[in-house]
Short mmCIF file of C-alpha atoms (C1' of nucleotides) in Angstrom, two decimals:
data_model
loop_
_atom_site.label_atom_id
_atom_site.label_comp_id
_atom_site.label_asym_id
_atom_site.label_seq_id
_atom_site.Cartn_x
_atom_site.Cartn_y
_atom_site.Cartn_z
CA UNK A 1114 -99.15 127.42 178.09
CA UNK A 1115 -97.54 126.39 181.32
CA UNK A 1116 -96.66 123.51 183.55
CA UNK A 1117 -93.81 122.03 185.48
CA UNK A 1118 -90.54 120.31 184.69
CA UNK A 1119 -88.19 118.39 186.88
CA UNK A 1120 -84.87 120.17 187.37
CA UNK A 1121 -82.31 118.18 189.34
CA UNK A 1122 -79.03 119.92 190.10
CA UNK A 1123 -80.32 123.31 189.14
CA UNK A 1124 -80.13 126.75 190.68
CA UNK A 1125 -82.54 129.00 188.81
CA UNK A 1126 -81.70 132.24 190.60
CA UNK A 1127 -77.97 131.65 190.40
CA UNK A 1128 -78.11 130.78 186.74
CA UNK A 1129 -80.15 133.84 185.81
CA UNK A 1130 -77.76 136.05 187.76
CA UNK A 1131 -74.62 134.66 186.22
CA UNK A 1132 -74.23 137.18 183.42
CA UNK A 1133 -75.38 135.03 180.55
CA UNK A 1134 -78.73 136.72 179.95
CA UNK A 1135 -79.78 140.31 180.59
CA UNK A 1136 -83.53 140.52 180.39
CA UNK A 1137 -84.65 138.51 183.40
CA UNK A 1138 -85.90 140.12 186.55
CA UNK A 1139 -87.13 138.87 189.83
CA UNK A 1140 -90.86 139.21 190.19
CA UNK A 1141 -92.61 140.63 193.22
CA UNK A 1142 -94.60 137.78 194.66
CA UNK A 1143 -93.59 134.17 194.86
CA UNK A 1144 -96.30 131.87 193.57
CA UNK A 1145 -98.31 129.99 196.19
CA UNK A 1146 -96.37 127.19 197.80
CA UNK A 1147 -94.43 126.99 200.98
CA UNK A 1148 -90.97 126.32 199.69
CA UNK A 1149 -91.27 128.07 196.37
CA UNK A 1150 -88.45 130.42 195.49
CA UNK A 1151 -89.01 133.83 193.94
CA UNK A 1152 -90.65 134.06 190.54
CA UNK A 1153 -88.66 135.42 187.62
CA UNK A 1154 -89.95 136.92 184.41
CA UNK A 1155 -88.08 137.03 181.17
CA UNK A 1156 -88.11 135.74 177.64
CA UNK A 1157 -87.47 132.39 176.05
CA UNK A 1158 -87.21 133.05 172.36
CA UNK A 1159 -90.33 134.90 171.26
CA UNK A 1160 -92.32 134.12 174.40
CA UNK A 1161 -92.60 136.07 177.65
CA UNK A 1162 -92.17 133.61 180.47
CA UNK A 1163 -92.69 133.49 184.21
CA UNK A 1164 -90.89 130.84 186.16
CA UNK A 1165 -90.20 129.77 189.73
CA UNK A 1166 -88.29 126.98 191.39
CA UNK A 1167 -89.39 124.83 194.27
CA UNK A 1168 -86.71 122.31 195.14
CA UNK A 1169 -86.29 120.18 192.05
CA UNK A 1170 -89.43 121.36 190.32
CA UNK A 1171 -89.67 124.30 187.98
CA UNK A 1172 -93.11 125.75 187.42
CA UNK A 1173 -93.57 128.04 184.49
CA UNK A 1174 -96.09 129.89 182.37
CA UNK A 1175 -95.88 131.21 178.85
CA UNK A 1176 -93.98 128.50 177.01
CA UNK A 1177 -93.51 124.76 176.68
CA UNK A 1178 -91.68 122.34 178.94
CA UNK A 1179 -89.40 121.50 176.08
CA UNK A 1180 -88.45 125.15 175.61
CA UNK A 1181 -87.71 125.52 179.31
CA UNK A 1182 -85.56 122.40 179.36
CA UNK A 1183 -83.62 123.49 176.32
CA UNK A 1184 -83.15 127.05 177.55
CA UNK A 1185 -81.68 126.02 180.88
CA UNK A 1186 -79.84 122.98 179.52
CA UNK A 1187 -81.83 120.73 181.82
CA UNK A 1188 -81.45 117.98 179.26
CA UNK A 1189 -77.76 117.85 180.13
CA UNK A 1190 -76.36 115.86 183.02
CA UNK A 1191 -74.66 118.36 185.29
CA UNK A 1192 -73.04 115.77 187.57
CA UNK A 1193 -71.48 114.15 184.52
CA UNK A 1194 -70.25 117.46 183.17
CA UNK A 1195 -68.92 118.39 186.58
CA UNK A 1196 -66.98 115.14 186.83
CA UNK A 1197 -65.40 115.79 183.46
CA UNK A 1198 -64.15 119.27 184.36
CA UNK A 1199 -63.36 118.67 188.01
CA UNK A 1200 -59.64 118.37 187.43
CA UNK A 1201 -58.06 120.65 190.02
CA UNK A 1202 -58.73 122.35 193.37
CA UNK A 1203 -59.78 125.69 191.86
CA UNK A 1204 -62.50 124.38 189.66
CA UNK A 1205 -63.49 121.98 192.39
CA UNK A 1206 -64.12 124.84 194.79
CA UNK A 1207 -66.04 126.75 192.14
CA UNK A 1208 -68.22 123.73 191.40
CA UNK A 1209 -69.05 123.37 195.06
CA UNK A 1210 -69.81 127.04 195.66
CA UNK A 1211 -72.05 127.37 192.64
CA UNK A 1212 -73.60 123.96 192.29
CA UNK A 1213 -76.68 124.09 190.09
CA UNK A 1214 -75.31 126.72 187.78
CA UNK A 1215 -76.04 125.88 184.17
CA UNK A 1216 -75.04 127.29 180.83
CA UNK A 1217 -78.09 128.84 179.20
CA UNK A 1218 -78.95 128.34 175.55
CA UNK A 1219 -80.61 131.43 174.19
CA UNK A 1220 -81.21 132.40 170.59
CA UNK A 1221 -78.00 133.05 168.68
CA UNK A 1222 -79.14 136.47 167.50
CA UNK A 1223 -79.98 137.81 170.94
CA UNK A 1224 -76.78 136.36 172.25
CA UNK A 1225 -74.77 137.91 169.44
CA UNK A 1226 -76.33 141.33 169.85
CA UNK A 1227 -76.08 141.30 173.63
CA UNK A 1228 -72.42 140.44 173.68
CA UNK A 1229 -71.55 142.94 170.97
CA UNK A 1230 -73.02 145.51 173.33
CA UNK A 1231 -71.04 144.15 176.26
CA UNK A 1232 -67.80 145.57 174.90
CA UNK A 1233 -66.03 147.85 177.37
CA UNK A 1234 -69.26 148.06 179.31
CA UNK A 1235 -70.71 147.10 182.65
CA UNK A 1236 -73.69 144.89 183.30
CA UNK A 1237 -76.11 147.47 184.75
CA UNK A 1238 -75.59 149.69 181.78
CA UNK A 1239 -75.72 146.82 179.31
CA UNK A 1240 -79.03 145.77 180.80
CA UNK A 1241 -80.37 149.27 180.33
CA UNK A 1242 -79.25 149.41 176.72
CA UNK A 1243 -80.92 146.12 175.90
CA UNK A 1244 -84.08 147.22 177.64
CA UNK A 1245 -84.15 150.46 175.71
CA UNK A 1246 -83.65 148.69 172.39
CA UNK A 1247 -86.46 146.27 173.17
CA UNK A 1248 -88.90 149.00 174.13
CA UNK A 1249 -88.19 150.97 171.00
CA UNK A 1250 -87.72 148.30 168.39
CA UNK A 1251 -88.97 145.02 169.81
CA UNK A 1252 -92.27 143.44 168.90
CA UNK A 1253 -95.06 143.24 171.36
CA UNK A 1254 -96.54 139.78 171.21
CA UNK A 1255 -100.33 139.71 171.23
CA UNK A 1256 -102.07 138.64 174.37
CA UNK A 1257 -99.41 139.60 176.85
CA UNK A 1258 -101.68 139.51 179.78
CA UNK A 1259 -101.15 138.04 183.22
CA UNK A 1260 -97.49 137.23 183.01
CA UNK A 1261 -96.24 140.55 181.82
CA UNK A 1262 -92.70 141.11 182.92
CA UNK A 1263 -90.84 144.37 183.12
CA UNK A 1264 -91.15 144.89 179.39
CA UNK A 1265 -93.87 143.58 177.13
CA UNK A 1266 -91.50 143.82 174.19
CA UNK A 1267 -89.39 141.08 172.72
CA UNK A 1268 -85.73 141.56 171.92
CA UNK A 1269 -85.65 143.29 168.50
CA UNK A 1270 -85.31 141.09 165.46
CA UNK A 1271 -82.27 141.73 163.25
CA UNK A 1272 -84.56 142.96 160.47
CA UNK A 1273 -85.93 145.63 162.77
CA UNK A 1274 -82.52 146.85 163.89
CA UNK A 1275 -81.18 146.76 160.36
CA UNK A 1276 -83.66 149.51 159.46
CA UNK A 1277 -82.58 151.77 162.33
CA UNK A 1278 -80.04 154.53 161.82
CA UNK A 1279 -76.83 154.65 163.77
CA UNK A 1280 -78.02 157.91 165.24
CA UNK A 1281 -81.19 156.32 166.58
CA UNK A 1282 -79.16 153.49 168.08
CA UNK A 1283 -76.90 155.97 169.78
CA UNK A 1284 -79.96 157.54 171.32
CA UNK A 1285 -80.48 154.22 173.08
CA UNK A 1286 -77.17 154.84 174.80
CA UNK A 1287 -75.10 152.42 172.76
CA UNK A 1288 -72.25 154.86 172.16
CA UNK A 1289 -69.49 153.55 169.94
CA UNK A 1290 -71.21 150.15 169.83
CA UNK A 1291 -74.03 151.53 167.70
CA UNK A 1292 -72.31 151.04 164.33
CA UNK A 1293 -71.19 147.54 165.38
CA UNK A 1294 -74.68 146.43 166.31
CA UNK A 1295 -76.13 148.01 163.19
CA UNK A 1296 -73.61 146.31 160.94
CA UNK A 1297 -74.23 142.96 162.61
CA UNK A 1298 -78.00 143.36 162.27
CA UNK A 1299 -77.66 144.19 158.59
CA UNK A 1300 -75.36 141.29 158.08
CA UNK A 1301 -77.86 138.89 159.63
CA UNK A 1302 -80.97 140.46 158.10
CA UNK A 1303 -79.36 140.53 154.66
CA UNK A 1304 -78.50 136.86 154.84
CA UNK A 1305 -74.73 137.25 154.77
CA UNK A 1306 -74.67 135.85 158.28
CA UNK A 1307 -77.05 132.91 158.35
CA UNK A 1308 -77.08 132.23 162.07
CA UNK A 1309 -79.68 129.50 161.74
CA UNK A 1310 -77.78 127.50 159.18
CA UNK A 1311 -74.48 128.01 160.96
CA UNK A 1312 -75.86 125.87 163.74
CA UNK A 1313 -74.92 122.92 161.58
CA UNK A 1314 -71.25 123.83 161.39
CA UNK A 1315 -68.58 122.34 163.59
CA UNK A 1316 -66.91 124.54 166.20
CA UNK A 1317 -64.00 125.68 164.09
CA UNK A 1318 -66.12 126.57 161.09
CA UNK A 1319 -68.69 128.34 163.24
CA UNK A 1320 -65.98 130.31 165.00
CA UNK A 1321 -64.55 131.43 161.69
CA UNK A 1322 -67.93 132.54 160.38
CA UNK A 1323 -68.89 134.47 163.49
CA UNK A 1324 -65.56 136.24 163.52
CA UNK A 1325 -66.35 137.83 160.18
CA UNK A 1326 -69.30 139.75 161.59
CA UNK A 1327 -68.36 143.37 162.23
CA UNK A 1328 -67.86 144.22 165.89
CA UNK A 1329 -67.40 140.57 166.76
CA UNK A 1330 -64.00 139.63 168.11
CA UNK A 1331 -62.64 136.57 169.85
CA UNK A 1332 -64.39 137.13 173.15
CA UNK A 1333 -67.83 137.70 171.66
CA UNK A 1334 -67.43 134.73 169.36
CA UNK A 1335 -66.83 132.43 172.30
CA UNK A 1336 -69.81 133.87 174.17
CA UNK A 1337 -72.15 133.36 171.25
CA UNK A 1338 -70.90 129.85 170.70
CA UNK A 1339 -71.36 128.96 174.36
CA UNK A 1340 -74.56 130.80 175.26
CA UNK A 1341 -76.20 130.93 171.83
CA UNK A 1342 -75.21 127.66 170.21
CA UNK A 1343 -74.66 125.51 173.28
CA UNK A 1344 -71.07 124.70 172.32
CA UNK A 1345 -69.58 123.44 175.57
CA UNK A 1346 -66.09 123.71 174.11
CA UNK A 1347 -66.18 127.48 173.78
CA UNK A 1348 -64.22 129.39 176.42
CA UNK A 1349 -64.76 133.16 176.58
CA UNK A 1350 -61.92 134.99 178.29
CA UNK A 1351 -63.19 138.22 179.76
CA UNK A 1352 -61.42 140.31 182.35
CA UNK A 1353 -62.80 138.23 185.21
CA UNK A 1354 -61.80 134.90 183.77
CA UNK A 1355 -58.50 136.40 182.76
CA UNK A 1356 -57.77 137.41 186.33
CA UNK A 1357 -58.97 134.13 187.76
CA UNK A 1358 -56.99 132.04 185.31
CA UNK A 1359 -53.79 134.04 185.66
CA UNK A 1360 -54.04 133.85 189.39
CA UNK A 1361 -54.98 130.20 189.64
CA UNK A 1362 -53.02 128.66 186.82
CA UNK A 1363 -50.23 131.02 185.84
CA UNK A 1364 -48.99 132.30 189.19
CA UNK A 1365 -50.39 135.71 188.39
CA UNK A 1366 -48.19 136.11 185.31
CA UNK A 1367 -49.37 137.86 182.19
CA UNK A 1368 -50.76 135.63 179.48
CA UNK A 1369 -52.62 136.51 176.32
CA UNK A 1370 -56.30 135.66 176.20
CA UNK A 1371 -55.58 133.24 173.43
CA UNK A 1372 -53.08 131.33 175.50
CA UNK A 1373 -55.46 131.22 178.43
CA UNK A 1374 -58.17 129.83 176.19
CA UNK A 1375 -55.93 127.21 174.66
CA UNK A 1376 -54.76 126.14 178.07
CA UNK A 1377 -58.34 125.90 179.30
CA UNK A 1378 -59.40 123.71 176.40
CA UNK A 1379 -56.60 121.27 177.10
CA UNK A 1380 -57.00 121.44 180.84
CA UNK A 1381 -60.77 121.15 181.20
CA UNK A 1382 -61.58 119.30 178.00
CA UNK A 1383 -64.60 119.44 175.71
CA UNK A 1384 -66.90 121.01 178.32
CA UNK A 1385 -64.47 123.75 179.28
CA UNK A 1386 -67.17 126.33 178.67
CA UNK A 1387 -69.00 125.09 181.74
CA UNK A 1388 -65.81 125.39 183.72
CA UNK A 1389 -65.60 128.95 182.51
CA UNK A 1390 -69.06 129.70 183.87
CA UNK A 1391 -68.27 128.34 187.31
CA UNK A 1392 -64.94 130.14 187.47
CA UNK A 1393 -66.56 133.33 186.31
CA UNK A 1394 -69.08 133.23 189.13
CA UNK A 1395 -66.40 132.34 191.60
CA UNK A 1396 -64.23 135.27 190.54
CA UNK A 1397 -67.14 137.66 190.44
CA UNK A 1398 -68.42 136.44 193.76
CA UNK A 1399 -65.14 137.48 195.32
CA UNK A 1400 -65.72 141.01 194.11
CA UNK A 1401 -69.33 141.03 195.24
CA UNK A 1402 -68.27 139.99 198.69
CA UNK A 1403 -66.09 143.07 198.69
CA UNK A 1404 -62.80 141.29 198.52
CA UNK A 1405 -61.38 143.28 195.66
CA UNK A 1406 -62.31 146.55 197.18
CA UNK A 1407 -60.57 146.00 200.45
CA UNK A 1408 -57.65 143.77 199.56
CA UNK A 1409 -55.23 143.43 196.72
CA UNK A 1410 -56.23 141.48 193.68
CA UNK A 1411 -53.93 138.58 194.44
CA UNK A 1412 -55.06 138.04 197.99
CA UNK A 1413 -58.73 138.25 197.12
CA UNK A 1414 -58.33 135.68 194.42
CA UNK A 1415 -56.66 133.44 196.88
CA UNK A 1416 -59.75 133.86 199.01
CA UNK A 1417 -61.91 132.94 196.05
CA UNK A 1418 -59.75 129.99 195.08
CA UNK A 1419 -58.69 128.55 198.41
CA UNK A 1420 -56.04 126.04 197.42
CA UNK A 1421 -52.52 126.48 196.22
CA UNK A 1422 -51.84 127.11 192.57
CA UNK A 1423 -51.15 124.41 190.08
CA UNK A 1424 -49.44 124.12 186.72
"C1'" DA B 135 -66.12 165.28 190.18
"C1'" DC B 136 -63.94 161.18 188.85
"C1'" DC B 137 -63.07 156.59 187.57
"C1'" DC B 138 -63.92 152.71 185.26
"C1'" DA B 139 -66.35 149.12 182.67
"C1'" DG B 140 -67.54 141.14 180.64
"C1'" DG B 141 -63.85 144.41 173.94
"C1'" DT B 142 -62.82 145.56 169.11
"C1'" DG B 143 -60.15 147.24 165.37
"C1'" DA B 144 -56.31 149.70 163.74
"C1'" DG B 145 -51.53 150.55 163.75
"C1'" DG B 146 -46.73 149.25 164.70
"C1'" DG B 147 -42.96 146.17 166.62
"C1'" DC C 947 -48.51 136.78 167.01
"C1'" DC C 948 -48.11 140.42 170.67
"C1'" DC C 949 -48.61 145.08 172.50
"C1'" DT C 950 -50.84 149.66 172.74
"C1'" DC C 951 -54.42 152.80 172.24
"C1'" DA C 952 -58.79 155.25 171.37
"C1'" DC C 953 -63.47 154.75 172.00
"C1'" DC C 954 -69.38 156.68 173.73
"C1'" DT C 955 -71.63 157.05 178.12
"C1'" DG C 956 -73.58 156.28 182.53
"C1'" DG C 957 -73.45 153.72 186.88
"C1'" DG C 958 -71.01 153.70 191.40
#
DNA sequence: ACCCAGGTGAGGG
DNA sequence: CCCTCACCTGGG
């Protein structure tokens, strides 16, 4: 299966690099075509996929156009979302710098597991852990031929991980996260956590349910809601967003994550999760450009968020 | 060698 | 509620 889909207001490379998903890699050779961008390989649900962008056209192999659209939220109107969250100079700058960024919708289980593993971790290591788990416990779909990515193994199903000992999980480098992931897998596999059915719940009910899963706290809940269930009103506050928000909206003063989240929901409205993604990339971009290594935190954030503070 | 990382859960104020 | 702290490892 393969084909093309139209993708206005979309930045494939930027979206895949924005810390929402951890199993996509840039392929070696761009597909034929003068203005084609690099090809990426990864997974959309159970299917290994290869995909490349040329202007406003996405060409892909391995899955359906509908799956591609859903995965990258191409069915949503980014300009409309942007207008709704474009309420101050900080977010405005972030929207401009990262135009085309979209919130990805991946499977709730993979999202849940990935963000459980993100605790007190860094992205390179997290990526390695997920890779290791997939190689050892993921299924290999039949007929993985021409579009084989880095790993011909799917992300492990909860049933598979539920059978694995904590010790074996630790051997994948999970450290103290091993019992958390194991407990979550057992909870899902055993039916106590019915991720599929929970898709029908409203935000508050879903939040409450997810929070009961072992190893899942407020931050992970928001990530799963945003990246796994497509809930635009979720607002994960990680260290990067925390810094950015304190700097931009609270004059650098301490605020609890909860307060930051509540402020963001009021301030940005029902699609605040998208604002989060843009601000996250903006804050992280400042670090990648070296700002935080060579200057103080405050000054670098001012570089990342060029206007004066509000609120 | 040394520091630190996209958090959670437990304990106490 | 809010604050503090320990926590497995391996990238940088």
